[in-house]
Amino acid sequence: MKYTEEHEWLLPEGDLITVGITAHAAEQLGDVVFVELPEPGTEVSKEDEVVVIESVKAASDILAPLDGEIVEVNTAIVDNPGLVNEDPEGEAWFFKIKPSDLSPMDDYMDEAAYKTFVG
Amino acid sequence: MTELQRTPLFDLHVELGGKMVPFAGYEMPVQYPAGIMAEHNHTRARAGLFDVSHMGQVILRAADYAAAAAALEALIPMDVLGLAEGRQRYGLFLNEAGGILDDLMFANRGDHLFLVVNAACKAADIAHLKAALEPAVRVEEITDRALLALQGPAAESVLTEFAPEAAGMRFMDVRTLELDGIEAWVSRSGYTGEDGFEISVPAARAEALARRLLAHDSVAPIGLGARDSLRLEAGLCLYGHDIDTGTLPGEAALSWAIQKVRRAGGARAGGFPGAAAVLAQLAEGPARKRVGLRPEGRAPMREGVPLFAEAEGGTAIGQVTSGGFGPTVGGPVAMGYVPAGLAAPGTRLFGEVRGKRLPVAVAALPFVAANFKR
């Protein structure tokens, strides 16, 4: 598992990478009430705003961590946004991306580094 | 930047795990560990305790109540003279154009008037009062008292454990009660749409009283986040957002707050700042109106979202002034201004969110029926 400074977790599985937000991020956001996901098949570039997530407090964007194609999205969190608070690092994954360039993965943090990052 | 102030309950907020944020010059809890949604729901189901000590408390004294009331009537378009002893009313400070300088509560406490004004406006309000009313009226800012709000269907049963007389109060009554040996100035009012009380107590005793109230099974601490979602569902204005110097009472859908006696044909018609513009707008009807807005989808429409009559093209016809998720409604809710011709409940409009026009229906306010004890 890798982590970005945007508080996303990235889990490589075969040639896909599953992306979600960390428990720390979910807690900071507060109660999530709305999630908008990209269409499967969308080609994205690293740092494109691909997901909109709104909590009772505010709206925020989730950025694409890699270049690639969004191949699958988790509609369960659209139907039940509260799942993001209940199980952010499990059932409430956001999307699976088929990366075209894996090199940024080397720059992302491992779990120990992320723990230090969030203090 | 000036240093943030703290209320007498600051240490208690921190101890309770409150997430402290700057608000109107104070460090205030936006939420506690339960979170905004749980705090909101708790208030609607049982009772929430809010620290509103940042708000301004002001006493106006003159020779007698009538003298102070007559003086205040020169600044606000409300019937202050006709307010019975032990009763409270909602009011509006206006500028010379009829724009709203602040909203407030004022109470007839026998020989004086007691005012509660917004934190962000209190310095300006007090300066405004002093400039207009002194020396005939003494304007006294109360800085040694905290203000708590106990809100929700269980508020009465909780407060009557301290003072049985609380049960005899109805909506907008004010009394001096002894709560746990503390002299409290209590009104049966609030900012949530629920039954409840606002309680002014000496600062030095506030934490002890808050702890006693919180020790009750039904009572949980509630932060500013849930205070905002509760008042939004209740259709209540937030100063600086839904009303400001650019809005007149009529278009803000607050004409109900201007009693007949101060309107054209009334015994004390006019005689307040902006009277000509305010009364003309009441007579002719406003060109735009504050309305409730119910987005059809799940996406919240927040403050600043422009509103359109059409799904494509055209220019904005209004905008959202408050909006978010309504936990009791179970979906997004908002308020905003639209042209009078598009203000009927059920009118379908479009709010532009992240470049997309999403359907939104004009809705009657409040979104959640008030639960006052009338």
CSV table of C-alpha atoms in Angstrom, one decimal:
chain,number,residue,atom,x,y,z
A,1,MET,CA,0.0,0.0,0.0
A,2,LYS,CA,1.2,3.5,-0.9
A,3,TYR,CA,-0.1,6.9,0.3
A,4,THR,CA,-0.2,10.3,-1.2
A,5,GLU,CA,0.1,13.7,0.5
A,6,GLU,CA,-3.5,14.2,-0.6
A,7,HIS,CA,-4.4,11.4,1.9
A,8,GLU,CA,-5.2,8.8,-0.7
A,9,TRP,CA,-4.3,5.2,-0.4
A,10,LEU,CA,-3.2,3.2,-3.4
A,11,LEU,CA,-3.4,-0.6,-3.4
A,12,PRO,CA,-1.8,-2.4,-6.4
A,13,GLU,CA,-3.8,-5.5,-7.5
A,14,GLY,CA,-2.6,-7.1,-10.7
A,15,ASP,CA,-2.4,-4.4,-13.3
A,16,LEU,CA,-4.9,-2.2,-11.5
A,17,ILE,CA,-4.5,0.2,-8.6
A,18,THR,CA,-7.4,0.7,-6.2
A,19,VAL,CA,-7.7,4.2,-4.8
A,20,GLY,CA,-9.4,5.4,-1.7
A,21,ILE,CA,-8.9,8.0,1.1
A,22,THR,CA,-7.3,7.3,4.5
A,23,ALA,CA,-9.1,7.0,7.8
A,24,HIS,CA,-7.3,10.2,8.8
A,25,ALA,CA,-8.7,12.0,5.8
A,26,ALA,CA,-12.2,10.7,6.4
A,27,GLU,CA,-12.1,11.8,10.0
A,28,GLN,CA,-10.9,15.3,8.9
A,29,LEU,CA,-13.7,15.6,6.4
A,30,GLY,CA,-16.4,14.7,8.8
A,31,ASP,CA,-19.7,13.1,7.8
A,32,VAL,CA,-19.6,12.5,4.1
A,33,VAL,CA,-22.9,13.2,2.4
A,34,PHE,CA,-22.2,13.2,-1.3
A,35,VAL,CA,-19.7,11.5,-3.6
A,36,GLU,CA,-19.4,12.0,-7.4
A,37,LEU,CA,-17.3,9.5,-9.2
A,38,PRO,CA,-15.9,9.6,-12.8
A,39,GLU,CA,-17.4,7.4,-15.6
A,40,PRO,CA,-15.6,4.1,-16.0
A,41,GLY,CA,-13.5,4.4,-19.2
A,42,THR,CA,-12.4,8.0,-18.4
A,43,GLU,CA,-8.8,8.7,-19.3
A,44,VAL,CA,-7.2,10.8,-16.6
A,45,SER,CA,-3.9,12.6,-16.0
A,46,LYS,CA,-2.1,12.7,-12.7
A,47,GLU,CA,-3.6,15.5,-10.5
A,48,ASP,CA,-6.9,15.8,-12.5
A,49,GLU,CA,-9.8,16.3,-10.2
A,50,VAL,CA,-11.6,12.9,-10.6
A,51,VAL,CA,-13.8,12.6,-7.5
A,52,VAL,CA,-15.9,15.2,-5.7
A,53,ILE,CA,-16.5,14.4,-2.1
A,54,GLU,CA,-18.7,16.6,0.1
A,55,SER,CA,-19.0,16.4,3.9
A,56,VAL,CA,-21.4,18.3,6.1
A,57,LYS,CA,-18.7,20.9,6.3
A,58,ALA,CA,-17.3,21.4,2.8
A,59,ALA,CA,-16.6,20.1,-0.7
A,60,SER,CA,-13.2,18.7,-1.6
A,61,ASP,CA,-11.7,17.0,-4.6
A,62,ILE,CA,-9.8,13.8,-4.9
A,63,LEU,CA,-7.0,14.0,-7.5
A,64,ALA,CA,-5.9,11.3,-9.8
A,65,PRO,CA,-2.7,9.9,-8.4
A,66,LEU,CA,-1.5,8.5,-11.7
A,67,ASP,CA,-2.0,8.8,-15.4
A,68,GLY,CA,-4.3,6.1,-16.7
A,69,GLU,CA,-7.8,4.9,-17.3
A,70,ILE,CA,-10.5,4.6,-14.7
A,71,VAL,CA,-11.8,1.1,-15.2
A,72,GLU,CA,-14.1,0.6,-12.2
A,73,VAL,CA,-15.8,2.8,-9.7
A,74,ASN,CA,-17.5,2.0,-6.4
A,75,THR,CA,-21.1,3.0,-6.7
A,76,ALA,CA,-21.8,1.8,-3.2
A,77,ILE,CA,-20.4,5.1,-1.8
A,78,VAL,CA,-22.6,7.1,-4.2
A,79,ASP,CA,-25.6,5.4,-2.8
A,80,ASN,CA,-24.3,5.4,0.8
A,81,PRO,CA,-21.8,8.2,1.2
A,82,GLY,CA,-21.6,7.4,5.0
A,83,LEU,CA,-19.6,4.3,4.1
A,84,VAL,CA,-16.6,6.6,3.5
A,85,ASN,CA,-16.7,7.3,7.3
A,86,GLU,CA,-17.5,3.8,8.3
A,87,ASP,CA,-14.8,1.9,6.3
A,88,PRO,CA,-12.6,4.3,4.4
A,89,GLU,CA,-9.7,1.9,3.9
A,90,GLY,CA,-11.9,-1.1,3.0
A,91,GLU,CA,-15.4,-1.1,1.5
A,92,ALA,CA,-15.3,2.6,0.7
A,93,TRP,CA,-12.7,2.5,-2.1
A,94,PHE,CA,-13.3,5.1,-4.8
A,95,PHE,CA,-12.0,3.8,-8.1
A,96,LYS,CA,-9.7,1.4,-9.8
A,97,ILE,CA,-7.2,2.8,-12.3
A,98,LYS,CA,-5.2,1.1,-15.0
A,99,PRO,CA,-2.1,3.2,-14.9
A,100,SER,CA,-0.1,4.2,-18.0
A,101,ASP,CA,2.8,5.4,-16.0
A,102,LEU,CA,3.7,3.8,-12.7
A,103,SER,CA,6.8,5.9,-12.0
A,104,PRO,CA,5.0,8.2,-9.5
A,105,MET,CA,4.4,5.2,-7.3
A,106,ASP,CA,8.0,5.3,-6.3
A,107,ASP,CA,7.5,8.8,-4.9
A,108,TYR,CA,4.5,8.0,-2.8
A,109,MET,CA,4.8,7.2,0.9
A,110,ASP,CA,4.8,3.8,2.5
A,111,GLU,CA,2.7,3.3,5.6
A,112,ALA,CA,5.4,4.3,8.1
A,113,ALA,CA,6.1,7.5,6.1
A,114,TYR,CA,2.4,8.3,5.9
A,115,LYS,CA,2.0,7.9,9.6
A,116,THR,CA,4.9,10.3,10.2
A,117,PHE,CA,3.4,12.7,7.6
A,118,VAL,CA,0.0,12.9,9.4
A,119,GLY,CA,1.8,13.1,12.8
B,1,MET,CA,-4.7,40.3,13.4
B,2,THR,CA,-6.2,40.6,16.8
B,3,GLU,CA,-5.9,37.7,19.2
B,4,LEU,CA,-8.9,35.3,19.3
B,5,GLN,CA,-11.1,35.6,22.4
B,6,ARG,CA,-12.3,32.7,24.5
B,7,THR,CA,-15.6,32.2,26.2
B,8,PRO,CA,-15.9,31.1,29.8
B,9,LEU,CA,-16.5,27.5,28.5
B,10,PHE,CA,-13.3,27.3,26.5
B,11,ASP,CA,-11.5,24.8,28.8
B,12,LEU,CA,-14.6,22.7,28.9
B,13,HIS,CA,-14.8,22.6,25.1
B,14,VAL,CA,-11.2,21.4,24.9
B,15,GLU,CA,-11.8,18.8,27.7
B,16,LEU,CA,-14.8,17.5,25.7
B,17,GLY,CA,-12.7,17.1,22.6
B,18,GLY,CA,-14.2,20.1,20.8
B,19,LYS,CA,-12.5,21.0,17.6
B,20,MET,CA,-11.8,24.7,18.1
B,21,VAL,CA,-12.0,27.1,15.1
B,22,PRO,CA,-12.0,30.9,14.8
B,23,PHE,CA,-15.5,32.3,14.5
B,24,ALA,CA,-16.4,36.0,14.8
B,25,GLY,CA,-13.2,36.7,16.7
B,26,TYR,CA,-13.6,33.8,19.1
B,27,GLU,CA,-12.2,30.3,19.4
B,28,MET,CA,-15.3,28.2,19.2
B,29,PRO,CA,-16.0,24.4,18.9
B,30,VAL,CA,-17.2,23.6,15.4
B,31,GLN,CA,-17.9,20.0,16.6
B,32,TYR,CA,-17.1,17.5,19.3
B,33,PRO,CA,-16.0,13.9,18.7
B,34,ALA,CA,-19.6,12.7,18.0
B,35,GLY,CA,-19.5,14.8,14.8
B,36,ILE,CA,-21.9,17.3,13.2
B,37,MET,CA,-24.4,14.7,12.0
B,38,ALA,CA,-24.7,13.0,15.3
B,39,GLU,CA,-24.9,16.3,17.2
B,40,HIS,CA,-27.6,17.6,14.8
B,41,ASN,CA,-29.7,14.4,15.3
B,42,HIS,CA,-29.2,14.4,19.0
B,43,THR,CA,-30.5,17.9,19.3
B,44,ARG,CA,-33.6,17.0,17.3
B,45,ALA,CA,-34.2,13.8,19.3
B,46,ARG,CA,-33.2,14.8,22.8
B,47,ALA,CA,-31.3,18.0,23.9
B,48,GLY,CA,-28.2,19.8,22.8
B,49,LEU,CA,-26.1,22.3,24.8
B,50,PHE,CA,-24.6,25.1,22.8
B,51,ASP,CA,-22.1,27.8,24.0
B,52,VAL,CA,-23.3,31.0,22.5
B,53,SER,CA,-21.3,33.2,24.9
B,54,HIS,CA,-19.7,34.9,21.9
B,55,MET,CA,-22.9,36.7,21.2
B,56,GLY,CA,-23.4,40.2,22.5
B,57,GLN,CA,-25.6,40.8,25.6
B,58,VAL,CA,-26.7,44.4,26.0
B,59,ILE,CA,-29.0,46.1,28.6
B,60,LEU,CA,-30.8,49.3,27.7
B,61,ARG,CA,-32.0,51.4,30.7
B,62,ALA,CA,-33.8,54.7,30.9
B,63,ALA,CA,-36.2,56.2,33.4
B,64,ASP,CA,-38.5,53.2,32.8
B,65,TYR,CA,-39.2,50.4,30.3
B,66,ALA,CA,-41.3,52.7,28.2
B,67,ALA,CA,-38.6,55.3,27.8
B,68,ALA,CA,-36.0,52.7,26.8
B,69,ALA,CA,-38.6,51.1,24.4
B,70,ALA,CA,-39.5,54.3,22.8
B,71,ALA,CA,-35.8,55.1,22.2
B,72,LEU,CA,-35.2,51.7,20.7
B,73,GLU,CA,-38.1,52.1,18.3
B,74,ALA,CA,-36.1,54.9,16.7
B,75,LEU,CA,-33.6,52.2,15.6
B,76,ILE,CA,-35.7,49.2,14.7
B,77,PRO,CA,-39.0,48.7,12.9
B,78,MET,CA,-40.5,46.6,15.7
B,79,ASP,CA,-43.2,47.2,18.3
B,80,VAL,CA,-41.0,47.5,21.4
B,81,LEU,CA,-43.4,49.6,23.5
B,82,GLY,CA,-46.2,47.0,23.1
B,83,LEU,CA,-44.0,44.1,24.1
B,84,ALA,CA,-45.4,42.7,27.4
B,85,GLU,CA,-43.2,42.3,30.4
B,86,GLY,CA,-41.5,38.9,30.4
B,87,ARG,CA,-41.8,38.6,26.6
B,88,GLN,CA,-39.1,38.6,23.9
B,89,ARG,CA,-39.2,39.5,20.2
B,90,TYR,CA,-37.1,39.2,17.1
B,91,GLY,CA,-35.7,42.5,15.7
B,92,LEU,CA,-33.6,44.1,13.0
B,93,PHE,CA,-31.2,47.0,13.1
B,94,LEU,CA,-31.5,48.9,9.8
B,95,ASN,CA,-29.4,51.4,8.0
B,96,GLU,CA,-30.7,54.6,6.3
B,97,ALA,CA,-31.4,52.6,3.1
B,98,GLY,CA,-33.3,50.0,5.0
B,99,GLY,CA,-30.5,47.4,4.7
B,100,ILE,CA,-30.1,45.0,7.6
B,101,LEU,CA,-27.2,45.9,10.0
B,102,ASP,CA,-27.9,43.0,12.3
B,103,ASP,CA,-30.7,40.8,13.6
B,104,LEU,CA,-31.3,40.6,17.3
B,105,MET,CA,-33.6,39.4,20.1
B,106,PHE,CA,-34.9,42.0,22.6
B,107,ALA,CA,-36.8,41.3,25.8
B,108,ASN,CA,-38.9,43.3,28.2
B,109,ARG,CA,-37.4,42.5,31.5
B,110,GLY,CA,-39.6,44.8,33.6
B,111,ASP,CA,-37.5,48.0,34.1
B,112,HIS,CA,-35.1,47.5,31.2
B,113,LEU,CA,-34.6,46.0,27.8
B,114,PHE,CA,-32.3,43.0,27.3
B,115,LEU,CA,-30.8,42.5,23.8
B,116,VAL,CA,-28.9,39.6,22.3
B,117,VAL,CA,-27.0,40.5,19.1
B,118,ASN,CA,-24.6,38.6,16.8
B,119,ALA,CA,-21.0,38.2,17.8
B,120,ALA,CA,-19.6,39.6,14.6
B,121,CYS,CA,-21.8,42.7,14.8
B,122,LYS,CA,-21.7,43.4,18.5
B,123,ALA,CA,-19.1,46.1,18.5
B,124,ALA,CA,-20.8,48.0,15.7
B,125,ASP,CA,-24.3,47.4,17.2
B,126,ILE,CA,-23.2,48.8,20.6
B,127,ALA,CA,-21.6,51.8,18.9
B,128,HIS,CA,-24.7,52.4,16.9
B,129,LEU,CA,-26.9,52.1,20.0
B,130,LYS,CA,-24.7,54.5,22.0
B,131,ALA,CA,-24.5,57.1,19.3
B,132,ALA,CA,-28.2,57.1,18.8
B,133,LEU,CA,-29.5,56.7,22.3
B,134,GLU,CA,-27.1,58.0,24.9
B,135,PRO,CA,-27.3,59.9,27.2
B,136,ALA,CA,-31.1,59.5,27.5
B,137,VAL,CA,-30.7,55.7,27.5
B,138,ARG,CA,-27.8,53.9,29.2
B,139,VAL,CA,-26.3,51.3,26.9
B,140,GLU,CA,-24.6,48.6,28.9
B,141,GLU,CA,-22.7,45.8,27.3
B,142,ILE,CA,-22.8,42.7,29.6
B,143,THR,CA,-19.3,41.2,29.4
B,144,ASP,CA,-19.4,39.2,32.7
B,145,ARG,CA,-22.1,36.7,31.7
B,146,ALA,CA,-22.0,33.6,29.5
B,147,LEU,CA,-24.8,32.5,27.3
B,148,LEU,CA,-25.9,28.9,26.9
B,149,ALA,CA,-28.6,27.4,24.7
B,150,LEU,CA,-30.3,24.2,25.7
B,151,GLN,CA,-32.3,23.0,22.6
B,152,GLY,CA,-34.4,20.0,21.8
B,153,PRO,CA,-37.5,18.2,22.8
B,154,ALA,CA,-36.0,17.1,26.1
B,155,ALA,CA,-34.9,20.7,27.0
B,156,GLU,CA,-38.0,21.3,29.1
B,157,SER,CA,-37.7,18.2,31.2
B,158,VAL,CA,-34.0,18.8,31.8
B,159,LEU,CA,-34.4,22.4,32.8
B,160,THR,CA,-37.4,21.8,35.0
B,161,GLU,CA,-35.2,19.5,37.1
B,162,PHE,CA,-33.4,22.7,38.1
B,163,ALA,CA,-36.3,25.1,38.1
B,164,PRO,CA,-39.9,23.7,37.9
B,165,GLU,CA,-41.1,27.2,36.7
B,166,ALA,CA,-39.4,26.6,33.4
B,167,ALA,CA,-42.3,24.4,32.4
B,168,GLY,CA,-44.7,27.3,32.7
B,169,MET,CA,-42.8,29.4,30.1
B,170,ARG,CA,-44.0,29.4,26.5
B,171,PHE,CA,-42.1,30.3,23.3
B,172,MET,CA,-40.5,33.7,23.7
B,173,ASP,CA,-41.2,34.1,27.4
B,174,VAL,CA,-38.3,35.4,29.5
B,175,ARG,CA,-37.8,34.9,33.2
B,176,THR,CA,-35.2,35.1,35.8
B,177,LEU,CA,-34.7,31.6,37.2
B,178,GLU,CA,-32.5,30.2,39.9
B,179,LEU,CA,-30.6,27.2,38.3
B,180,ASP,CA,-28.5,25.3,40.7
B,181,GLY,CA,-28.2,28.4,42.9
B,182,ILE,CA,-27.2,30.6,39.9
B,183,GLU,CA,-29.2,33.6,38.8
B,184,ALA,CA,-30.1,32.9,35.2
B,185,TRP,CA,-31.9,35.1,32.7
B,186,VAL,CA,-33.8,32.6,30.7
B,187,SER,CA,-35.7,32.9,27.5
B,188,ARG,CA,-37.7,30.1,25.8
B,189,SER,CA,-36.2,30.5,22.4
B,190,GLY,CA,-33.3,29.4,20.2
B,191,TYR,CA,-31.9,29.0,16.8
B,192,THR,CA,-32.7,25.3,15.9
B,193,GLY,CA,-36.4,25.2,15.3
B,194,GLU,CA,-36.7,23.1,18.4
B,195,ASP,CA,-38.2,23.9,21.8
B,196,GLY,CA,-35.5,25.1,24.1
B,197,PHE,CA,-34.0,27.8,26.3
B,198,GLU,CA,-31.3,30.4,26.1
B,199,ILE,CA,-29.7,31.0,29.4
B,200,SER,CA,-27.6,33.9,30.5
B,201,VAL,CA,-25.5,33.2,33.6
B,202,PRO,CA,-22.6,34.9,35.4
B,203,ALA,CA,-19.3,33.9,33.6
B,204,ALA,CA,-17.8,32.5,36.7
B,205,ARG,CA,-20.7,30.0,37.2
B,206,ALA,CA,-21.2,29.0,33.5
B,207,GLU,CA,-18.9,26.0,33.5
B,208,ALA,CA,-20.4,24.6,36.6
B,209,LEU,CA,-23.9,24.9,35.1
B,210,ALA,CA,-22.8,23.5,31.8
B,211,ARG,CA,-21.3,20.5,33.6
B,212,ARG,CA,-24.5,19.9,35.5
B,213,LEU,CA,-26.6,20.1,32.3
B,214,LEU,CA,-24.2,17.8,30.4
B,215,ALA,CA,-24.3,15.3,33.3
B,216,HIS,CA,-28.0,14.7,32.3
B,217,ASP,CA,-28.5,11.6,30.1
B,218,SER,CA,-30.4,13.6,27.5
B,219,VAL,CA,-27.9,16.4,27.0
B,220,ALA,CA,-24.9,16.4,24.7
B,221,PRO,CA,-22.6,19.3,23.7
B,222,ILE,CA,-23.2,20.7,20.3
B,223,GLY,CA,-20.8,22.7,18.1
B,224,LEU,CA,-21.2,25.4,15.5
B,225,GLY,CA,-21.4,23.0,12.6
B,226,ALA,CA,-24.7,21.4,13.9
B,227,ARG,CA,-25.9,24.8,15.0
B,228,ASP,CA,-25.7,25.9,11.3
B,229,SER,CA,-27.4,22.8,9.9
B,230,LEU,CA,-30.2,23.0,12.5
B,231,ARG,CA,-30.9,26.7,11.8
B,232,LEU,CA,-30.8,26.1,8.1
B,233,GLU,CA,-33.4,23.3,8.3
B,234,ALA,CA,-35.4,25.7,10.5
B,235,GLY,CA,-35.3,28.3,7.8
B,236,LEU,CA,-33.6,30.8,10.1
B,237,CYS,CA,-31.3,33.5,8.6
B,238,LEU,CA,-27.6,33.7,9.3
B,239,TYR,CA,-26.5,37.3,9.4
B,240,GLY,CA,-23.8,38.1,6.9
B,241,HIS,CA,-25.0,35.3,4.6
B,242,ASP,CA,-28.8,35.3,4.2
B,243,ILE,CA,-29.2,38.9,5.3
B,244,ASP,CA,-26.8,41.8,5.3
B,245,THR,CA,-26.8,45.6,4.5
B,246,GLY,CA,-27.8,44.8,0.9
B,247,THR,CA,-31.1,43.1,1.9
B,248,LEU,CA,-34.3,44.8,3.1
B,249,PRO,CA,-36.7,43.0,5.5
B,250,GLY,CA,-39.4,42.5,2.9
B,251,GLU,CA,-37.2,40.7,0.4
B,252,ALA,CA,-35.6,38.7,3.2
B,253,ALA,CA,-39.0,37.3,4.0
B,254,LEU,CA,-38.9,38.9,7.4
B,255,SER,CA,-41.8,41.3,7.0
B,256,TRP,CA,-43.6,39.2,9.7
B,257,ALA,CA,-41.1,40.8,12.2
B,258,ILE,CA,-42.5,44.3,11.5
B,259,GLN,CA,-45.6,44.7,13.6
B,260,LYS,CA,-48.7,46.6,12.2
B,261,VAL,CA,-48.2,49.5,14.6
B,262,ARG,CA,-44.9,50.4,12.8
B,263,ARG,CA,-46.3,50.0,9.3
B,264,ALA,CA,-48.1,52.5,7.1
B,265,GLY,CA,-51.4,53.4,8.9
B,266,GLY,CA,-50.1,52.2,12.2
B,267,ALA,CA,-50.1,54.4,15.3
B,268,ARG,CA,-46.3,54.6,15.3
B,269,ALA,CA,-45.7,54.0,11.6
B,270,GLY,CA,-42.2,54.6,10.4
B,271,GLY,CA,-39.7,56.6,12.5
B,272,PHE,CA,-36.9,54.1,12.1
B,273,PRO,CA,-33.9,54.2,9.7
B,274,GLY,CA,-34.7,53.3,6.2
B,275,ALA,CA,-38.5,53.5,6.9
B,276,ALA,CA,-39.4,54.9,3.5
B,277,ALA,CA,-37.6,52.2,1.6
B,278,VAL,CA,-38.7,49.4,3.9
B,279,LEU,CA,-42.4,50.4,4.0
B,280,ALA,CA,-42.4,51.0,0.2
B,281,GLN,CA,-41.1,47.5,-0.3
B,282,LEU,CA,-43.8,46.1,2.0
B,283,ALA,CA,-46.5,48.0,0.1
B,284,GLU,CA,-45.3,47.1,-3.4
B,285,GLY,CA,-43.9,43.7,-2.8
B,286,PRO,CA,-40.2,43.0,-3.2
B,287,ALA,CA,-38.6,42.3,-6.6
B,288,ARG,CA,-36.7,39.4,-5.2
B,289,LYS,CA,-37.3,37.1,-2.2
B,290,ARG,CA,-35.5,34.8,0.1
B,291,VAL,CA,-36.8,31.3,-0.4
B,292,GLY,CA,-36.1,27.7,0.6
B,293,LEU,CA,-34.3,25.6,-2.1
B,294,ARG,CA,-34.4,21.8,-2.3
B,295,PRO,CA,-31.9,20.4,-4.7
B,296,GLU,CA,-33.4,17.4,-6.5
B,297,GLY,CA,-30.1,15.4,-6.5
B,298,ARG,CA,-27.8,14.6,-3.7
B,299,ALA,CA,-25.2,17.3,-4.3
B,300,PRO,CA,-25.3,20.1,-1.7
B,301,MET,CA,-25.7,23.6,-3.1
B,302,ARG,CA,-23.7,25.9,-0.9
B,303,GLU,CA,-23.4,29.6,-0.4
B,304,GLY,CA,-22.6,31.4,-3.7
B,305,VAL,CA,-24.0,28.8,-6.1
B,306,PRO,CA,-25.6,30.8,-8.9
B,307,LEU,CA,-29.3,30.1,-9.8
B,308,PHE,CA,-30.7,30.0,-13.3
B,309,ALA,CA,-34.2,29.7,-14.7
B,310,GLU,CA,-33.1,27.5,-17.5
B,311,ALA,CA,-31.0,24.3,-17.7
B,312,GLU,CA,-28.9,26.0,-20.4
B,313,GLY,CA,-28.0,29.6,-21.3
B,314,GLY,CA,-29.3,32.8,-19.8
B,315,THR,CA,-27.8,34.7,-16.9
B,316,ALA,CA,-28.0,34.0,-13.3
B,317,ILE,CA,-31.4,35.0,-11.7
B,318,GLY,CA,-30.3,34.7,-8.1
B,319,GLN,CA,-28.0,32.8,-5.8
B,320,VAL,CA,-27.7,30.5,-2.8
B,321,THR,CA,-26.9,32.3,0.4
B,322,SER,CA,-26.8,29.3,2.8
B,323,GLY,CA,-26.7,25.7,1.9
B,324,GLY,CA,-25.6,22.3,2.8
B,325,PHE,CA,-26.8,18.9,3.9
B,326,GLY,CA,-29.8,18.7,6.2
B,327,PRO,CA,-29.5,15.6,8.4
B,328,THR,CA,-33.1,15.6,9.4
B,329,VAL,CA,-34.3,16.2,5.9
B,330,GLY,CA,-31.9,13.5,4.7
B,331,GLY,CA,-30.7,15.5,1.8
B,332,PRO,CA,-29.3,18.8,0.6
B,333,VAL,CA,-31.2,22.0,1.6
B,334,ALA,CA,-30.5,25.7,0.9
B,335,MET,CA,-31.8,29.2,1.0
B,336,GLY,CA,-31.3,31.9,-1.5
B,337,TYR,CA,-32.7,34.9,-3.3
B,338,VAL,CA,-34.8,34.6,-6.5
B,339,PRO,CA,-37.0,37.0,-8.5
B,340,ALA,CA,-40.5,37.3,-6.9
B,341,GLY,CA,-42.0,35.7,-10.0
B,342,LEU,CA,-40.0,32.6,-9.5
B,343,ALA,CA,-40.5,32.4,-5.7
B,344,ALA,CA,-43.5,30.1,-5.6
B,345,PRO,CA,-42.8,26.8,-3.9
B,346,GLY,CA,-42.4,24.1,-6.5
B,347,THR,CA,-40.8,26.4,-9.1
B,348,ARG,CA,-38.0,24.5,-10.7
B,349,LEU,CA,-34.7,26.3,-11.1
B,350,PHE,CA,-31.1,25.2,-11.7
B,351,GLY,CA,-28.1,25.7,-9.5
B,352,GLU,CA,-24.7,25.7,-11.1
B,353,VAL,CA,-22.4,23.4,-9.2
B,354,ARG,CA,-18.9,22.7,-10.5
B,355,GLY,CA,-20.0,24.0,-14.0
B,356,LYS,CA,-23.1,21.8,-14.1
B,357,ARG,CA,-26.6,23.0,-13.9
B,358,LEU,CA,-28.5,20.8,-11.4
B,359,PRO,CA,-32.2,21.0,-10.8
B,360,VAL,CA,-33.5,22.6,-7.6
B,361,ALA,CA,-37.0,23.3,-6.5
B,362,VAL,CA,-38.2,26.4,-4.6
B,363,ALA,CA,-39.5,25.0,-1.2
B,364,ALA,CA,-41.5,26.4,1.6
B,365,LEU,CA,-39.6,27.3,4.8
B,366,PRO,CA,-38.9,25.8,7.3
B,367,PHE,CA,-37.7,22.5,5.9
B,368,VAL,CA,-38.3,20.9,9.3
B,369,ALA,CA,-41.5,21.9,11.2
B,370,ALA,CA,-40.8,24.0,14.2
B,371,ASN,CA,-41.4,22.3,17.6
B,372,PHE,CA,-42.0,25.4,19.7
B,373,LYS,CA,-44.1,25.4,22.9
B,374,ARG,CA,-46.6,28.1,22.0
